[in-house]
Amino acid sequence: MGLKPATNPDVEAATIELSIDGKSVTAKSGVSLYDVISMTGKIIPAMCYHYTFDPFGSCGMCLVMQEGKKAPVRSCTAKAAAGMVIRTEGEDLFLARKKAVEKHLSVHPLDCPVCDADGHCELQDMAFQHGVTNLANAKQKFIPEDTRSPVLDFNMNRCIACAECINVCKDVLMIDALQFMKKGGFNQVVAKGDLALDCEFCGDCLAVCPVGAITNKFSKYLYKPWQMKKTTTTCNYCGDGCQLYLETKDEEVVRVTSPLSWKNKWGDRSETAKGHGGICVRGRFGFEYLDSKGRLTQPLVRQGSQLVQRPWLETMHQLVDRFVEIKDKYGADAIGGLVTARCTNEELYLFQKLMRTGFGTNQLDSSARYGHMNFVLASKHAVGLGRTPNDWEDLTKAKAIILIGSNITETNPLTAVRIKEAMRVYKAQVVTFDSALTNIAKLASHPFLIKPGTEGMVIDGLVKATIDQNLVDEEAVGKYPQAFEALKDAVANVSLERLAGQTGFPIDAFREIAAIFAESSRSIILCAEGIVRRTNGYQNVLKLMDLAWITGKLGRAGCGVNTVTEEPNEQGAVDMGAAPEFFPGQARFDDPGARDRFAKAWEASLPPVGSGAHLIEILRRCKSGQIKALYILGENPLATLPASMEVRAALERLELLVVQDPFLTDTGKLAHFVLPACTYAEKEGTFTNLEGRVLRVRQAMDPRGESLPDWYIMTALANAMGCRWEYQSANDIQAEIMKLLPGYYNLGQPRKVVPSPDPYLSNGYAAEVKARYQQAPLSGEHARPFCLLMGQLLVHSGKLSTQAPGLIKIAPNTGKLRMNIRDMEGLGLQDGTKVRLTSDRGSLQIGVQSDQSIAPGTCFFPEHFNEPPVKDLMPVSVDATTGVPSFKQIWVSVEQA
């Protein structure tokens, strides 16, 4: 993007005119001449060019003639200038390009029959297009294939030194893991230092390679491109909503690709603000769980201590009889339900409808309760929005970004790429607050390492510093003088000196960051697990809203307070009403108008107001015996929640536990009925990503064995319970949702939303604001010296990714505690040394390993793995307002075993 004419999205470059093939063309000064030619609709060959990164000019294919110059010009590296006269066609240019093709082919092996790129190779296409039939001086490189990477093989005999792999890695992803190295008389692409490739393994280098020089280990020699069926769908791993292609052959997923490839190299560079078309390591290499031998293929019914396979018809008859028996004996409040946000919108809609009309209960919840609901309910309360106000383009074009409590590269890799582009192209100032040395912090202009669990105090300090320095937006605060006075009173006793000591964040830095955020024209806050999945998450989101309000950033274009979602459809779960607080469309469950509307639409009576229960309360009611039957769709609370929640005891007390899942989970092993569900690759529907974009999920393969789509199973169950559902496909469910929520299906474009803080700031704000800025009394040193954190790894997503052998190959469960090397040396520990890890909840033995991203005084264990059961050392605190459980942080001692 080095030739981009302006780094400020609000400033346009000068408009110029030039002549291309005799036609006058208008363009922006300073952009790549190749881009200008492409914008006219004329495509000229270019094997080293891609509009997402800086032109390199190595292939010699994009030659044009410029008036006044004798030799052809490489149009990709030439900058458009006023008055240029350009010719793109002619016998001379054809022969010059042919010569370039011959040059590349002269050292290229003619192994097309065994090359994975055969039929999908730009060099092959160029040779055909330019009539290259004879290579008089061809010679082979005879370079050994580099197979050291766990996922990619490098065949440098085929490499044409175009540098596309190097450039996408360095310019777009800002990883910079590849380089050229002169070896054996040829320039070769190698991992930095000529070591085994160790990077984020996104595979974007593989995607843009125009030949077969980089190959996918998991699909090597398994296919020819024309043998595969390509299905466009939405990734099932995180909330970014990346588009990908599932490529199948004989009912097996062979590989996953994405819109980013050498074939999509022609485009407008401004489009990259909305995404470059790449995917991450999970999306590209985490597909093997789809046809795993561990998939459930038939219903399982408990007989004594065993789960045995039974036919669907027999299983459903028994299951319905048990539900009817429990409902008749104990009433509707004896039934509860939990659903995963990996389900489609249509399935989430049916789930809450089944629970409320089929079973008659509002005891239902989704995995959005694990954190996202803190943001949703706080944002809904403060500005009337139950989702983030900004999209990827806003994030990319921001001038100041505060990332607080977010290891975003690990959790949402493609949203992280938008932040990287904000830094690289638009020169954004990026501020990070985290208790780990995150990937994004290494790139940020203002990285700050803070003490674990002090994110809320950092926000206190930023609000205080903003007011003290009079950085407030007079128009924004002037509309609500009473609210602003209440906020000033609330922070009057906040001491920056005290906060600096508690957080490890310098006093001057509070003032500097407050000024950067307040004075920027486009300021965005992005909070994540360190806020929404921690204690006081709801209040801390409201504090961020305070900061945005007083600096004039609520409602201003390109500004706002945002979050990210871990699972692909957490936003959809909230929007579809899979929460006791909401009907579909986030209408309040206790709103009389909404109740009348949905009761009429569904032709059913609804559970009474006040009878609802969220995740934690559902488990409590299971343990107390109030809930007798629990329907769990895709969730696995036994593997997710710590032992202190006593989930096993709660589930074992149930008279009926039904688990519906593609795999036999820990929770499923306790069930009375296990129903085999499809994965996203075997059904139709939609996901709603973190921006609010509704994205298509398309069926790429037939269901495994006798597994069925979740919507189909729920429809059969509902009808057996006396409902009259006539859904024959996901489209029928969509049609019903469209009637109830007009405009929700937005064809892949984020619905523009406008924050409305007026009701919040005008009514009740003054009464509640003081409580959230009350300073806790100064505490002494923690009784235990290390803070244990659990969180995500880039390569994994929840427990689902652990079913993908490719991802386990890249990042297996080492079963070890990750620590800073300085802490390990201070304790006399080496990699692999066994230690006793002790919290107030218990202790266990575990090996240790050094990790340079772990801050001193902290230790880390990935939440994706339960062996050893580190999660069981965690206490659980439940937010009093939102019911969100927090269980990712505890102080521990580490002693050599």
CSV table of N, CA, C and O in Angstrom, one decimal, residues 91 102 150 199 215 302 341 355 359 390 453 480 494 547 612 629 641 648 681 687 693 699 783 827 856:
chain,number,residue,atom,x,y,z
A,91,GLU,N,2.3,-5.5,-30.7
A,91,GLU,CA,3.2,-6.6,-30.9
A,91,GLU,C,4.5,-6.6,-30.1
A,91,GLU,O,5.0,-7.6,-29.6
A,102,GLU,N,9.1,-16.8,-20.9
A,102,GLU,CA,10.1,-17.8,-21.3
A,102,GLU,C,11.2,-17.8,-20.2
A,102,GLU,O,11.8,-18.9,-19.9
A,150,PRO,N,5.1,-27.4,9.8
A,150,PRO,CA,4.1,-28.4,10.0
A,150,PRO,C,2.9,-28.4,9.1
A,150,PRO,O,2.2,-29.4,9.0
A,199,CYS,N,5.2,-19.3,12.3
A,199,CYS,CA,4.5,-18.0,12.1
A,199,CYS,C,3.0,-18.2,12.6
A,199,CYS,O,2.8,-19.1,13.4
A,215,THR,N,2.8,-25.5,-1.0
A,215,THR,CA,1.7,-26.4,-1.0
A,215,THR,C,1.2,-26.7,0.4
A,215,THR,O,2.0,-26.6,1.3
A,302,ARG,N,-29.3,-44.0,26.7
A,302,ARG,CA,-28.7,-44.6,27.9
A,302,ARG,C,-29.5,-45.9,28.3
A,302,ARG,O,-30.7,-45.8,28.5
A,341,ALA,N,-23.5,-20.8,20.4
A,341,ALA,CA,-23.6,-19.7,19.3
A,341,ALA,C,-22.8,-20.2,18.1
A,341,ALA,O,-22.5,-19.3,17.3
A,355,MET,N,-38.3,-23.6,23.1
A,355,MET,CA,-38.3,-23.6,24.6
A,355,MET,C,-39.5,-22.8,25.1
A,355,MET,O,-40.2,-23.2,26.1
A,359,PHE,N,-42.1,-26.1,25.0
A,359,PHE,CA,-41.9,-26.5,26.4
A,359,PHE,C,-42.6,-25.5,27.4
A,359,PHE,O,-42.9,-25.9,28.6
A,390,ASN,N,-19.5,0.0,15.2
A,390,ASN,CA,-18.6,0.2,14.1
A,390,ASN,C,-18.3,-1.1,13.3
A,390,ASN,O,-18.4,-2.2,13.8
A,453,GLY,N,-5.9,-7.9,35.9
A,453,GLY,CA,-7.2,-7.5,36.5
A,453,GLY,C,-7.4,-6.1,36.8
A,453,GLY,O,-8.3,-5.7,37.5
A,480,TYR,N,-26.0,17.5,28.6
A,480,TYR,CA,-26.4,16.8,29.8
A,480,TYR,C,-25.6,17.3,31.0
A,480,TYR,O,-24.8,16.6,31.5
A,494,VAL,N,-11.0,10.0,42.7
A,494,VAL,CA,-10.1,9.1,41.9
A,494,VAL,C,-8.7,9.7,41.9
A,494,VAL,O,-8.5,10.9,41.5
A,547,LEU,N,-16.2,7.4,28.8
A,547,LEU,CA,-15.1,8.0,28.2
A,547,LEU,C,-15.4,8.5,26.8
A,547,LEU,O,-15.0,9.6,26.4
A,612,GLY,N,-37.8,-16.4,33.9
A,612,GLY,CA,-36.7,-16.8,33.1
A,612,GLY,C,-35.4,-17.1,34.0
A,612,GLY,O,-35.4,-16.8,35.2
A,629,ALA,N,-35.3,-31.5,33.6
A,629,ALA,CA,-34.9,-31.9,32.3
A,629,ALA,C,-34.1,-30.7,31.6
A,629,ALA,O,-34.6,-29.6,31.7
A,641,LEU,N,-16.9,-25.0,32.5
A,641,LEU,CA,-16.9,-24.3,33.8
A,641,LEU,C,-16.1,-25.1,34.8
A,641,LEU,O,-15.9,-26.3,34.8
A,648,ARG,N,-21.1,-31.1,37.4
A,648,ARG,CA,-21.4,-32.5,37.3
A,648,ARG,C,-22.5,-32.9,38.3
A,648,ARG,O,-23.5,-33.7,37.9
A,681,ALA,N,-21.0,-27.3,7.8
A,681,ALA,CA,-20.7,-27.7,6.4
A,681,ALA,C,-21.8,-28.5,5.8
A,681,ALA,O,-21.8,-28.7,4.6
A,687,PHE,N,-25.0,-16.8,9.7
A,687,PHE,CA,-24.4,-16.3,10.9
A,687,PHE,C,-24.4,-14.8,10.9
A,687,PHE,O,-24.4,-14.2,9.8
A,693,ARG,N,-23.0,-8.1,10.3
A,693,ARG,CA,-23.3,-8.6,8.9
A,693,ARG,C,-23.9,-10.0,9.0
A,693,ARG,O,-23.4,-10.8,9.8
A,699,GLN,N,-24.5,-25.5,2.4
A,699,GLN,CA,-24.2,-26.9,2.6
A,699,GLN,C,-23.2,-27.3,1.5
A,699,GLN,O,-23.4,-27.1,0.3
A,783,ALA,N,-1.7,-12.8,48.5
A,783,ALA,CA,-1.2,-13.9,49.3
A,783,ALA,C,-0.4,-14.9,48.5
A,783,ALA,O,0.5,-15.5,49.0
A,827,LEU,N,12.8,-19.2,40.0
A,827,LEU,CA,12.4,-20.4,40.8
A,827,LEU,C,13.3,-21.6,40.6
A,827,LEU,O,13.0,-22.7,41.1
A,856,PRO,N,6.1,-11.0,33.2
A,856,PRO,CA,6.6,-11.5,34.5
A,856,PRO,C,5.5,-11.4,35.6
A,856,PRO,O,4.7,-10.4,35.6
